[in-house]
Amino acid sequence: MVKEFVVTPWEVKGRIDYEKLVKEFGLNLIDDRLIKRLERYLGRNKFITRKIFFAHRDLGFILDEYEKGNKFYLYNGRGPSGNTHIGHLISFIFAKQLQDAFDVKYLIQLTDDEKFLFKENLKLEEVEKFTYENMLDIIALGFDPRKTRIISDLAYAKTMYREAIKVAKKLTFSTVKAVFGFTNETNVGSIFFTSMQAVPAFLESVKEKRNIPCLIPHGIDQDPHFRIARDILPKLGFYKPASIQCKIMPGLGKEGKMSSSEPSTCIFTTDAPDIVRKKVMNAFTGGRETAELQRKYGGNPDICSIYQYYYFLFEEDDQKIFELNEKCRKGEIICGECKKILAEKIEKFISEHQRKREKARDLVEKFLLKD
Ligand code: SF4
């Protein structure tokens, strides 16, 4: 029996039934035809072949327009309520691959206002600190500042607010109540906020004074915001933003549990190598109680957090993923060895990322949009 799960822009918990979610949100699956079309530009891409990015709205339209010479731009972002963990990087890594393949502009929004409004105990100064820290993680991924810009809603408020009120004027309380489950006790800033999240989906069109298609690669939990944006933007004379949704990378806890309040369940980009190793070695696996039993009966990669880390980010080769799955089930690899290899891969990735993150401090001004 499928257990209950929750997926909203502010909460993700339980074992997610993606099939159910796709139906509930009214998304389309990326079918073989679209995979082939994407491959023409992206080549074989693990996020697509493994169905990590697996659903979409209007991706066909984006490709049709691109092929007619009407280039799109990319938009996504992050809510800076804490340090960045590895799962947060997926949408940015994939966006970079899209940007490089299609040679398009990219807007990244840091919703500092949202985090202040929605997180009861978070002070504005703390959000601003995380905004800066998160920006370093994004820049460290190697974006080209000539084609990429970062927005902090607070730092770019004058420009953003002017556009957000146009969205807000078309949006009723009953719609946001129905989409987000708000009540009379919800603060008024939170009720307004989705208007700010809609702005980058048409900001490039406003700046260029022509209608430009927008593609948003994002975690499926953010879909409610963009459903609203798709409803409102045509009323303002813009294209509906298209989107491509990814699954949520599970954490290291039991049943993929990941929580910032339990730091052992996720790996932060700022973790020291020994901490990374400790977290990986203590992660929940699909292994047996003893090595002997595992060799005899095999493990279960389907419930294993370590396997998911390989699958989402730390094994490029699809064939090797398939082989790991087989070896695990047959008991040909045991968890200690499997975790050790992963720990080494993540440590290498994190130390390289931290080196680039330090360099990013000098680049912030090149990326950040200001009024
Ligand atoms: Fe997970 Fe690896 Fe153990 Fe299999 S061998 S259960 S994939 S840690």
mmCIF file of C-alpha atoms and ligand atoms in Angstrom:
data_model
loop_
_atom_site.group_PDB
_atom_site.id
_atom_site.type_symbol
_atom_site.label_atom_id
_atom_site.label_comp_id
_atom_site.label_asym_id
_atom_site.label_seq_id
_atom_site.Cartn_x
_atom_site.Cartn_y
_atom_site.Cartn_z
ATOM 1 C CA MET A 1 0.000 0.000 0.000
ATOM 2 C CA VAL A 2 1.301 3.493 -0.888
ATOM 3 C CA LYS A 3 1.928 5.558 2.227
ATOM 4 C CA GLU A 4 0.710 9.110 2.571
ATOM 5 C CA PHE A 5 3.077 11.803 1.358
ATOM 6 C CA VAL A 6 3.095 15.590 1.310
ATOM 7 C CA VAL A 7 4.540 17.741 -1.488
ATOM 8 C CA THR A 8 4.028 21.500 -1.273
ATOM 9 C CA PRO A 9 6.431 24.393 -1.953
ATOM 10 C CA TRP A 10 7.151 24.445 1.796
ATOM 11 C CA GLU A 11 7.045 20.834 2.832
ATOM 12 C CA VAL A 12 8.106 17.531 1.303
ATOM 13 C CA LYS A 13 7.659 14.371 3.346
ATOM 14 C CA GLY A 14 6.923 10.673 2.995
ATOM 15 C CA ARG A 15 7.584 8.317 0.101
ATOM 16 C CA ILE A 16 6.421 10.293 -2.923
ATOM 17 C CA ASP A 17 4.089 8.651 -5.417
ATOM 18 C CA TYR A 18 5.123 10.576 -8.530
ATOM 19 C CA GLU A 19 2.470 9.020 -10.734
ATOM 20 C CA LYS A 20 -0.212 10.302 -8.394
ATOM 21 C CA LEU A 21 1.442 13.699 -8.149
ATOM 22 C CA VAL A 22 1.656 14.102 -11.927
ATOM 23 C CA LYS A 23 -2.097 13.464 -12.154
ATOM 24 C CA GLU A 24 -2.881 15.742 -9.222
ATOM 25 C CA PHE A 25 -0.799 18.637 -10.617
ATOM 26 C CA GLY A 26 -1.960 18.044 -14.211
ATOM 27 C CA LEU A 27 1.572 17.594 -15.599
ATOM 28 C CA ASN A 28 2.659 15.675 -18.695
ATOM 29 C CA LEU A 29 5.317 12.983 -18.645
ATOM 30 C CA ILE A 30 8.376 13.487 -20.852
ATOM 31 C CA ASP A 31 7.763 10.801 -23.474
ATOM 32 C CA ASP A 32 10.230 9.079 -25.814
ATOM 33 C CA ARG A 33 9.559 11.573 -28.609
ATOM 34 C CA LEU A 34 10.482 14.508 -26.391
ATOM 35 C CA ILE A 35 13.515 12.650 -25.043
ATOM 36 C CA LYS A 36 14.753 12.217 -28.621
ATOM 37 C CA ARG A 37 14.145 15.903 -29.388
ATOM 38 C CA LEU A 38 16.042 16.945 -26.257
ATOM 39 C CA GLU A 39 18.891 14.567 -27.061
ATOM 40 C CA ARG A 40 19.496 16.413 -30.315
ATOM 41 C CA TYR A 41 20.728 19.334 -28.222
ATOM 42 C CA LEU A 42 21.718 17.836 -24.880
ATOM 43 C CA GLY A 43 23.158 14.530 -26.032
ATOM 44 C CA ARG A 44 22.551 11.610 -23.716
ATOM 45 C CA ASN A 45 21.773 13.221 -20.395
ATOM 46 C CA LYS A 46 21.496 11.232 -17.172
ATOM 47 C CA PHE A 47 18.813 13.488 -15.690
ATOM 48 C CA ILE A 48 16.611 12.673 -18.664
ATOM 49 C CA THR A 49 17.475 8.997 -19.278
ATOM 50 C CA ARG A 50 16.986 8.201 -15.577
ATOM 51 C CA LYS A 51 13.747 10.196 -15.510
ATOM 52 C CA ILE A 52 15.014 12.471 -12.748
ATOM 53 C CA PHE A 53 13.631 15.340 -14.830
ATOM 54 C CA PHE A 54 10.545 13.462 -15.886
ATOM 55 C CA ALA A 55 7.538 15.759 -16.307
ATOM 56 C CA HIS A 56 6.797 19.015 -18.104
ATOM 57 C CA ARG A 57 4.383 21.620 -19.291
ATOM 58 C CA ASP A 58 4.738 22.918 -22.859
ATOM 59 C CA LEU A 59 8.258 21.584 -23.451
ATOM 60 C CA GLY A 60 7.243 20.805 -27.035
ATOM 61 C CA PHE A 61 6.229 24.456 -27.509
ATOM 62 C CA ILE A 62 9.646 25.625 -26.231
ATOM 63 C CA LEU A 63 11.453 23.345 -28.704
ATOM 64 C CA ASP A 64 9.132 24.313 -31.582
ATOM 65 C CA GLU A 65 9.769 28.012 -30.974
ATOM 66 C CA TYR A 66 13.516 27.461 -30.566
ATOM 67 C CA GLU A 67 13.630 25.613 -33.881
ATOM 68 C CA LYS A 68 11.816 28.549 -35.511
ATOM 69 C CA GLY A 69 14.527 30.859 -34.172
ATOM 70 C CA ASN A 70 12.517 32.184 -31.199
ATOM 71 C CA LYS A 71 14.933 31.483 -28.342
ATOM 72 C CA PHE A 72 13.640 30.927 -24.818
ATOM 73 C CA TYR A 73 15.326 31.901 -21.562
ATOM 74 C CA LEU A 74 15.682 29.849 -18.406
ATOM 75 C CA TYR A 75 14.441 30.730 -14.956
ATOM 76 C CA ASN A 76 14.516 28.961 -11.596
ATOM 77 C CA GLY A 77 15.802 29.663 -8.120
ATOM 78 C CA ARG A 78 15.958 28.786 -4.500
ATOM 79 C CA GLY A 79 14.505 29.869 -1.161
ATOM 80 C CA PRO A 80 17.467 30.870 1.022
ATOM 81 C CA SER A 81 16.352 29.554 4.407
ATOM 82 C CA GLY A 82 19.551 27.667 5.178
ATOM 83 C CA ASN A 83 22.783 26.344 3.745
ATOM 84 C CA THR A 84 22.653 24.628 0.366
ATOM 85 C CA HIS A 85 22.637 20.855 0.368
ATOM 86 C CA ILE A 86 23.555 18.584 -2.510
ATOM 87 C CA GLY A 87 19.922 17.977 -3.550
ATOM 88 C CA HIS A 88 19.425 21.718 -4.063
ATOM 89 C CA LEU A 89 22.118 21.748 -6.750
ATOM 90 C CA ILE A 90 20.316 19.435 -9.183
ATOM 91 C CA SER A 91 18.042 22.037 -10.805
ATOM 92 C CA PHE A 92 20.992 24.422 -11.230
ATOM 93 C CA ILE A 93 23.281 21.744 -12.690
ATOM 94 C CA PHE A 94 20.590 20.723 -15.178
ATOM 95 C CA ALA A 95 19.815 24.363 -16.010
ATOM 96 C CA LYS A 96 23.500 24.870 -16.808
ATOM 97 C CA GLN A 97 23.432 21.905 -19.160
ATOM 98 C CA LEU A 98 20.362 23.385 -20.876
ATOM 99 C CA GLN A 99 21.964 26.816 -21.009
ATOM 100 C CA ASP A 100 25.146 25.450 -22.591
ATOM 101 C CA ALA A 101 23.254 23.270 -25.074
ATOM 102 C CA PHE A 102 20.793 25.938 -26.243
ATOM 103 C CA ASP A 103 22.979 29.004 -25.627
ATOM 104 C CA VAL A 104 20.271 30.935 -23.764
ATOM 105 C CA LYS A 105 19.999 33.481 -20.969
ATOM 106 C CA TYR A 106 19.232 32.356 -17.422
ATOM 107 C CA LEU A 107 17.592 34.181 -14.503
ATOM 108 C CA ILE A 108 18.030 32.800 -10.983
ATOM 109 C CA GLN A 109 15.746 34.085 -8.255
ATOM 110 C CA LEU A 110 16.582 33.910 -4.551
ATOM 111 C CA THR A 111 13.295 34.311 -2.729
ATOM 112 C CA ASP A 112 14.592 35.905 0.456
ATOM 113 C CA ASP A 113 11.259 37.666 1.037
ATOM 114 C CA GLU A 114 9.447 34.314 0.885
ATOM 115 C CA LYS A 115 11.664 32.685 3.468
ATOM 116 C CA PHE A 116 11.304 35.621 5.839
ATOM 117 C CA LEU A 117 7.516 35.546 5.473
ATOM 118 C CA PHE A 118 6.995 31.799 5.721
ATOM 119 C CA LYS A 119 9.541 30.785 8.370
ATOM 120 C CA GLU A 120 8.262 32.020 11.658
ATOM 121 C CA ASN A 121 11.577 32.116 13.525
ATOM 122 C CA LEU A 122 13.834 33.290 10.726
ATOM 123 C CA LYS A 123 15.130 36.847 11.028
ATOM 124 C CA LEU A 124 15.639 39.040 7.975
ATOM 125 C CA GLU A 125 19.379 39.325 8.702
ATOM 126 C CA GLU A 126 19.675 35.530 8.745
ATOM 127 C CA VAL A 127 17.877 35.227 5.405
ATOM 128 C CA GLU A 128 20.225 37.821 3.920
ATOM 129 C CA LYS A 129 23.218 35.826 5.120
ATOM 130 C CA PHE A 130 21.848 32.644 3.542
ATOM 131 C CA THR A 131 21.072 34.522 0.322
ATOM 132 C CA TYR A 132 24.750 35.416 0.027
ATOM 133 C CA GLU A 133 25.912 31.900 0.967
ATOM 134 C CA ASN A 134 23.491 30.251 -1.504
ATOM 135 C CA MET A 135 24.639 32.618 -4.221
ATOM 136 C CA LEU A 136 28.202 31.357 -3.782
ATOM 137 C CA ASP A 137 27.013 27.782 -4.315
ATOM 138 C CA ILE A 138 25.213 28.715 -7.511
ATOM 139 C CA ILE A 139 28.086 30.754 -8.949
ATOM 140 C CA ALA A 140 30.510 27.924 -8.051
ATOM 141 C CA LEU A 141 28.744 25.734 -10.641
ATOM 142 C CA GLY A 142 30.482 27.762 -13.354
ATOM 143 C CA PHE A 143 27.830 29.959 -14.963
ATOM 144 C CA ASP A 144 28.758 32.542 -17.559
ATOM 145 C CA PRO A 145 28.007 36.006 -16.077
ATOM 146 C CA ARG A 146 27.274 37.405 -19.546
ATOM 147 C CA LYS A 147 24.275 35.098 -19.882
ATOM 148 C CA THR A 148 23.278 34.543 -16.244
ATOM 149 C CA ARG A 149 21.820 36.889 -13.656
ATOM 150 C CA ILE A 150 20.833 36.378 -10.027
ATOM 151 C CA ILE A 151 17.919 38.183 -8.422
ATOM 152 C CA SER A 152 17.457 38.631 -4.700
ATOM 153 C CA ASP A 153 13.836 39.736 -4.301
ATOM 154 C CA LEU A 154 14.873 42.189 -1.571
ATOM 155 C CA ALA A 155 17.864 43.664 -3.390
ATOM 156 C CA TYR A 156 15.896 43.989 -6.639
ATOM 157 C CA ALA A 157 12.624 44.953 -4.994
ATOM 158 C CA LYS A 158 11.955 48.129 -6.954
ATOM 159 C CA THR A 159 11.993 46.364 -10.318
ATOM 160 C CA MET A 160 10.309 43.226 -8.990
ATOM 161 C CA TYR A 161 7.500 44.960 -7.111
ATOM 162 C CA ARG A 162 6.481 47.029 -10.128
ATOM 163 C CA GLU A 163 5.818 43.796 -12.058
ATOM 164 C CA ALA A 164 4.519 41.752 -9.114
ATOM 165 C CA ILE A 165 1.600 44.097 -8.496
ATOM 166 C CA LYS A 166 0.444 43.478 -12.080
ATOM 167 C CA VAL A 167 0.232 39.760 -11.236
ATOM 168 C CA ALA A 168 -1.326 40.435 -7.819
ATOM 169 C CA LYS A 169 -4.072 42.535 -9.387
ATOM 170 C CA LYS A 170 -5.231 39.512 -11.414
ATOM 171 C CA LEU A 171 -4.955 37.054 -8.534
ATOM 172 C CA THR A 172 -7.653 36.521 -5.928
ATOM 173 C CA PHE A 173 -7.375 35.353 -2.344
ATOM 174 C CA SER A 174 -9.682 32.435 -3.130
ATOM 175 C CA THR A 175 -7.227 31.172 -5.806
ATOM 176 C CA VAL A 176 -4.161 31.252 -3.527
ATOM 177 C CA LYS A 177 -6.253 29.742 -0.747
ATOM 178 C CA ALA A 178 -7.263 26.842 -2.993
ATOM 179 C CA VAL A 179 -3.774 26.306 -4.457
ATOM 180 C CA PHE A 180 -1.676 26.713 -1.302
ATOM 181 C CA GLY A 181 -4.185 25.910 1.448
ATOM 182 C CA PHE A 182 -3.904 29.345 3.080
ATOM 183 C CA THR A 183 -6.316 30.285 5.856
ATOM 184 C CA ASN A 184 -7.469 33.505 7.488
ATOM 185 C CA GLU A 185 -4.533 33.123 9.874
ATOM 186 C CA THR A 186 -1.934 33.224 7.050
ATOM 187 C CA ASN A 187 0.043 36.473 7.088
ATOM 188 C CA VAL A 188 -0.744 38.858 4.226
ATOM 189 C CA GLY A 189 2.853 38.844 2.956
ATOM 190 C CA SER A 190 2.634 35.103 2.307
ATOM 191 C CA ILE A 191 -0.646 35.553 0.453
ATOM 192 C CA PHE A 192 0.986 38.118 -1.852
ATOM 193 C CA PHE A 193 4.276 36.275 -2.291
ATOM 194 C CA THR A 194 3.492 34.064 -5.303
ATOM 195 C CA SER A 195 3.160 37.297 -7.331
ATOM 196 C CA MET A 196 6.898 37.848 -6.761
ATOM 197 C CA GLN A 197 7.731 34.292 -7.795
ATOM 198 C CA ALA A 198 5.846 34.830 -11.076
ATOM 199 C CA VAL A 199 7.881 37.894 -12.102
ATOM 200 C CA PRO A 200 11.075 36.290 -13.473
ATOM 201 C CA ALA A 201 8.841 34.173 -15.752
ATOM 202 C CA PHE A 202 8.127 37.327 -17.806
ATOM 203 C CA LEU A 203 10.803 39.808 -16.675
ATOM 204 C CA GLU A 204 12.995 39.189 -19.692
ATOM 205 C CA SER A 205 10.028 39.994 -21.944
ATOM 206 C CA VAL A 206 9.464 43.257 -20.056
ATOM 207 C CA LYS A 207 13.135 44.208 -20.390
ATOM 208 C CA GLU A 208 13.439 43.299 -24.045
ATOM 209 C CA LYS A 209 10.009 44.770 -24.860
ATOM 210 C CA ARG A 210 8.977 41.632 -26.766
ATOM 211 C CA ASN A 211 7.400 38.348 -25.801
ATOM 212 C CA ILE A 212 10.097 35.752 -25.029
ATOM 213 C CA PRO A 213 9.293 32.133 -24.083
ATOM 214 C CA CYS A 214 10.471 31.049 -20.636
ATOM 215 C CA LEU A 215 11.439 27.534 -19.495
ATOM 216 C CA ILE A 216 11.579 26.748 -15.777
ATOM 217 C CA PRO A 217 13.509 23.625 -14.700
ATOM 218 C CA HIS A 218 12.450 23.032 -11.097
ATOM 219 C CA GLY A 219 11.709 20.579 -8.297
ATOM 220 C CA ILE A 220 8.157 19.285 -8.581
ATOM 221 C CA ASP A 221 7.295 20.773 -5.165
ATOM 222 C CA GLN A 222 7.376 24.284 -6.667
ATOM 223 C CA ASP A 223 4.771 23.517 -9.319
ATOM 224 C CA PRO A 224 1.809 25.256 -7.565
ATOM 225 C CA HIS A 225 3.521 28.657 -7.982
ATOM 226 C CA PHE A 226 4.004 28.151 -11.694
ATOM 227 C CA ARG A 227 0.460 26.845 -12.197
ATOM 228 C CA ILE A 228 -0.676 30.245 -10.986
ATOM 229 C CA ALA A 229 1.875 32.037 -13.186
ATOM 230 C CA ARG A 230 0.592 30.107 -16.220
ATOM 231 C CA ASP A 231 -2.919 31.212 -15.454
ATOM 232 C CA ILE A 232 -2.096 34.901 -14.977
ATOM 233 C CA LEU A 233 0.676 35.666 -17.490
ATOM 234 C CA PRO A 234 -1.437 35.384 -20.665
ATOM 235 C CA LYS A 235 -3.832 37.913 -19.073
ATOM 236 C CA LEU A 236 -0.862 40.308 -19.006
ATOM 237 C CA GLY A 237 0.007 39.563 -22.632
ATOM 238 C CA PHE A 238 2.882 37.106 -22.039
ATOM 239 C CA TYR A 239 3.435 33.449 -22.948
ATOM 240 C CA LYS A 240 2.512 30.850 -20.358
ATOM 241 C CA PRO A 241 5.853 29.806 -18.823
ATOM 242 C CA ALA A 242 6.858 26.262 -19.763
ATOM 243 C CA SER A 243 8.413 23.996 -17.171
ATOM 244 C CA ILE A 244 10.317 20.774 -16.680
ATOM 245 C CA GLN A 245 9.996 19.092 -13.288
ATOM 246 C CA CYS A 246 12.436 16.924 -11.380
ATOM 247 C CA LYS A 247 11.981 14.409 -8.609
ATOM 248 C CA ILE A 248 13.159 15.349 -5.153
ATOM 249 C CA MET A 249 16.544 13.862 -4.263
ATOM 250 C CA PRO A 250 15.949 11.792 -1.132
ATOM 251 C CA GLY A 251 17.967 12.301 2.034
ATOM 252 C CA LEU A 252 20.175 9.875 3.911
ATOM 253 C CA GLY A 253 17.585 8.974 6.541
ATOM 254 C CA LYS A 254 15.085 6.122 6.589
ATOM 255 C CA GLU A 255 12.602 6.297 3.672
ATOM 256 C CA GLY A 256 14.661 9.063 2.097
ATOM 257 C CA LYS A 257 14.102 11.353 5.020
ATOM 258 C CA MET A 258 15.902 14.667 4.628
ATOM 259 C CA SER A 259 15.501 17.509 7.028
ATOM 260 C CA SER A 260 17.632 20.577 7.683
ATOM 261 C CA SER A 261 16.666 20.243 11.340
ATOM 262 C CA GLU A 262 18.375 16.825 11.253
ATOM 263 C CA PRO A 263 21.696 17.674 9.552
ATOM 264 C CA SER A 264 22.767 14.018 9.444
ATOM 265 C CA THR A 265 20.094 13.381 6.777
ATOM 266 C CA CYS A 266 21.628 15.692 4.171
ATOM 267 C CA ILE A 267 25.073 16.693 2.961
ATOM 268 C CA PHE A 268 25.659 20.419 2.872
ATOM 269 C CA THR A 269 28.038 21.990 0.390
ATOM 270 C CA THR A 270 29.902 23.504 3.337
ATOM 271 C CA ASP A 271 30.420 20.212 5.213
ATOM 272 C CA ALA A 272 34.014 19.266 6.036
ATOM 273 C CA PRO A 273 35.268 16.029 4.370
ATOM 274 C CA ASP A 274 35.250 14.052 7.629
ATOM 275 C CA ILE A 275 31.624 15.091 8.242
ATOM 276 C CA VAL A 276 30.666 14.002 4.705
ATOM 277 C CA ARG A 277 32.263 10.606 5.305
ATOM 278 C CA LYS A 278 30.525 10.195 8.652
ATOM 279 C CA LYS A 279 27.113 11.053 7.193
ATOM 280 C CA VAL A 280 27.546 8.614 4.307
ATOM 281 C CA MET A 281 28.810 5.824 6.526
ATOM 282 C CA ASN A 282 25.821 6.278 8.892
ATOM 283 C CA ALA A 283 23.193 6.554 6.136
ATOM 284 C CA PHE A 284 20.154 4.304 5.877
ATOM 285 C CA THR A 285 20.678 1.510 3.327
ATOM 286 C CA GLY A 286 18.774 -1.397 1.872
ATOM 287 C CA GLY A 287 21.338 -3.818 3.293
ATOM 288 C CA ARG A 288 20.945 -6.818 5.615
ATOM 289 C CA GLU A 289 21.856 -7.043 9.301
ATOM 290 C CA THR A 290 25.148 -8.800 8.607
ATOM 291 C CA ALA A 291 27.568 -8.977 5.687
ATOM 292 C CA GLU A 292 27.062 -12.727 5.598
ATOM 293 C CA LEU A 293 23.285 -12.398 5.179
ATOM 294 C CA GLN A 294 23.772 -9.741 2.526
ATOM 295 C CA ARG A 295 26.102 -11.950 0.496
ATOM 296 C CA LYS A 296 23.532 -14.725 0.731
ATOM 297 C CA TYR A 297 20.283 -12.819 0.097
ATOM 298 C CA GLY A 298 21.400 -9.519 -1.468
ATOM 299 C CA GLY A 299 20.324 -5.967 -0.625
ATOM 300 C CA ASN A 300 17.466 -3.757 -1.780
ATOM 301 C CA PRO A 301 18.578 -0.684 -3.776
ATOM 302 C CA ASP A 302 14.948 0.488 -4.102
ATOM 303 C CA ILE A 303 14.870 1.647 -0.484
ATOM 304 C CA CYS A 304 18.559 2.551 -0.184
ATOM 305 C CA SER A 305 19.591 6.187 0.256
ATOM 306 C CA ILE A 306 23.154 5.437 -0.891
ATOM 307 C CA TYR A 307 21.870 4.007 -4.162
ATOM 308 C CA GLN A 308 19.799 7.159 -4.684
ATOM 309 C CA TYR A 309 22.905 9.341 -4.301
ATOM 310 C CA TYR A 310 24.650 7.366 -7.014
ATOM 311 C CA TYR A 311 21.512 7.482 -9.153
ATOM 312 C CA PHE A 312 20.810 11.213 -8.873
ATOM 313 C CA LEU A 313 24.287 12.656 -9.005
ATOM 314 C CA PHE A 314 27.323 10.531 -8.330
ATOM 315 C CA GLU A 315 27.474 8.021 -11.190
ATOM 316 C CA GLU A 316 27.494 9.408 -14.704
ATOM 317 C CA ASP A 317 27.401 6.067 -16.503
ATOM 318 C CA ASP A 318 23.913 4.516 -16.878
ATOM 319 C CA GLN A 319 25.440 1.081 -17.401
ATOM 320 C CA LYS A 320 27.322 1.315 -14.104
ATOM 321 C CA ILE A 321 24.111 2.259 -12.304
ATOM 322 C CA PHE A 322 22.441 -0.800 -13.786
ATOM 323 C CA GLU A 323 25.378 -2.966 -12.701
ATOM 324 C CA LEU A 324 25.330 -1.572 -9.152
ATOM 325 C CA ASN A 325 21.630 -2.398 -8.912
ATOM 326 C CA GLU A 326 22.293 -5.976 -10.076
ATOM 327 C CA LYS A 327 25.328 -6.492 -7.846
ATOM 328 C CA CYS A 328 23.412 -5.193 -4.844
ATOM 329 C CA ARG A 329 20.474 -7.527 -5.397
ATOM 330 C CA LYS A 330 22.780 -10.515 -5.893
ATOM 331 C CA GLY A 331 24.842 -9.753 -2.792
ATOM 332 C CA GLU A 332 27.962 -9.186 -4.881
ATOM 333 C CA ILE A 333 28.635 -5.889 -3.130
ATOM 334 C CA ILE A 334 28.080 -5.131 0.520
ATOM 335 C CA CYS A 335 27.084 -1.826 2.061
ATOM 336 C CA GLY A 336 30.394 -0.955 3.739
ATOM 337 C CA GLU A 337 32.258 -1.071 0.433
ATOM 338 C CA CYS A 338 29.437 0.658 -1.457
ATOM 339 C CA LYS A 339 29.302 3.525 1.052
ATOM 340 C CA LYS A 340 33.073 3.924 1.064
ATOM 341 C CA ILE A 341 33.186 4.414 -2.720
ATOM 342 C CA LEU A 342 30.345 6.943 -2.550
ATOM 343 C CA ALA A 343 31.953 8.831 0.344
ATOM 344 C CA GLU A 344 35.133 9.233 -1.723
ATOM 345 C CA LYS A 345 33.164 10.534 -4.711
ATOM 346 C CA ILE A 346 31.219 13.047 -2.635
ATOM 347 C CA GLU A 347 34.298 14.207 -0.735
ATOM 348 C CA LYS A 348 36.045 14.878 -4.046
ATOM 349 C CA PHE A 349 33.017 16.749 -5.382
ATOM 350 C CA ILE A 350 32.594 18.807 -2.207
ATOM 351 C CA SER A 351 36.236 19.829 -1.897
ATOM 352 C CA GLU A 352 36.288 20.960 -5.538
ATOM 353 C CA HIS A 353 32.983 22.776 -5.032
ATOM 354 C CA GLN A 354 34.313 24.513 -1.910
ATOM 355 C CA ARG A 355 37.373 25.707 -3.807
ATOM 356 C CA LYS A 356 35.170 27.227 -6.537
ATOM 357 C CA ARG A 357 32.817 28.609 -3.869
ATOM 358 C CA GLU A 358 35.659 30.663 -2.390
ATOM 359 C CA LYS A 359 36.487 32.089 -5.807
ATOM 360 C CA ALA A 360 32.797 32.936 -6.292
ATOM 361 C CA ARG A 361 33.059 35.638 -3.588
ATOM 362 C CA ASP A 362 34.806 37.881 -6.120
ATOM 363 C CA LEU A 363 32.134 37.253 -8.763
ATOM 364 C CA VAL A 364 28.929 38.052 -6.863
ATOM 365 C CA GLU A 365 28.726 41.615 -8.182
ATOM 366 C CA LYS A 366 28.910 40.355 -11.774
ATOM 367 C CA PHE A 367 25.830 38.162 -11.313
ATOM 368 C CA LEU A 368 23.616 40.091 -8.930
ATOM 369 C CA LEU A 369 20.955 42.360 -10.422
ATOM 370 C CA LYS A 370 20.422 45.597 -8.543
ATOM 371 C CA ASP A 371 17.930 48.435 -8.883
HETATM 372 FE FE1 SF4 B 1 22.589 0.242 -0.864
HETATM 373 FE FE2 SF4 B 1 24.966 -0.310 -1.830
HETATM 374 FE FE3 SF4 B 1 24.043 -1.583 0.352
HETATM 375 FE FE4 SF4 B 1 22.982 -2.071 -2.031
HETATM 376 S S1 SF4 B 1 25.089 -2.488 -1.401
HETATM 377 S S2 SF4 B 1 21.855 -1.724 -0.143
HETATM 378 S S3 SF4 B 1 23.103 -0.060 -3.009
HETATM 379 S S4 SF4 B 1 24.538 0.591 0.176
#
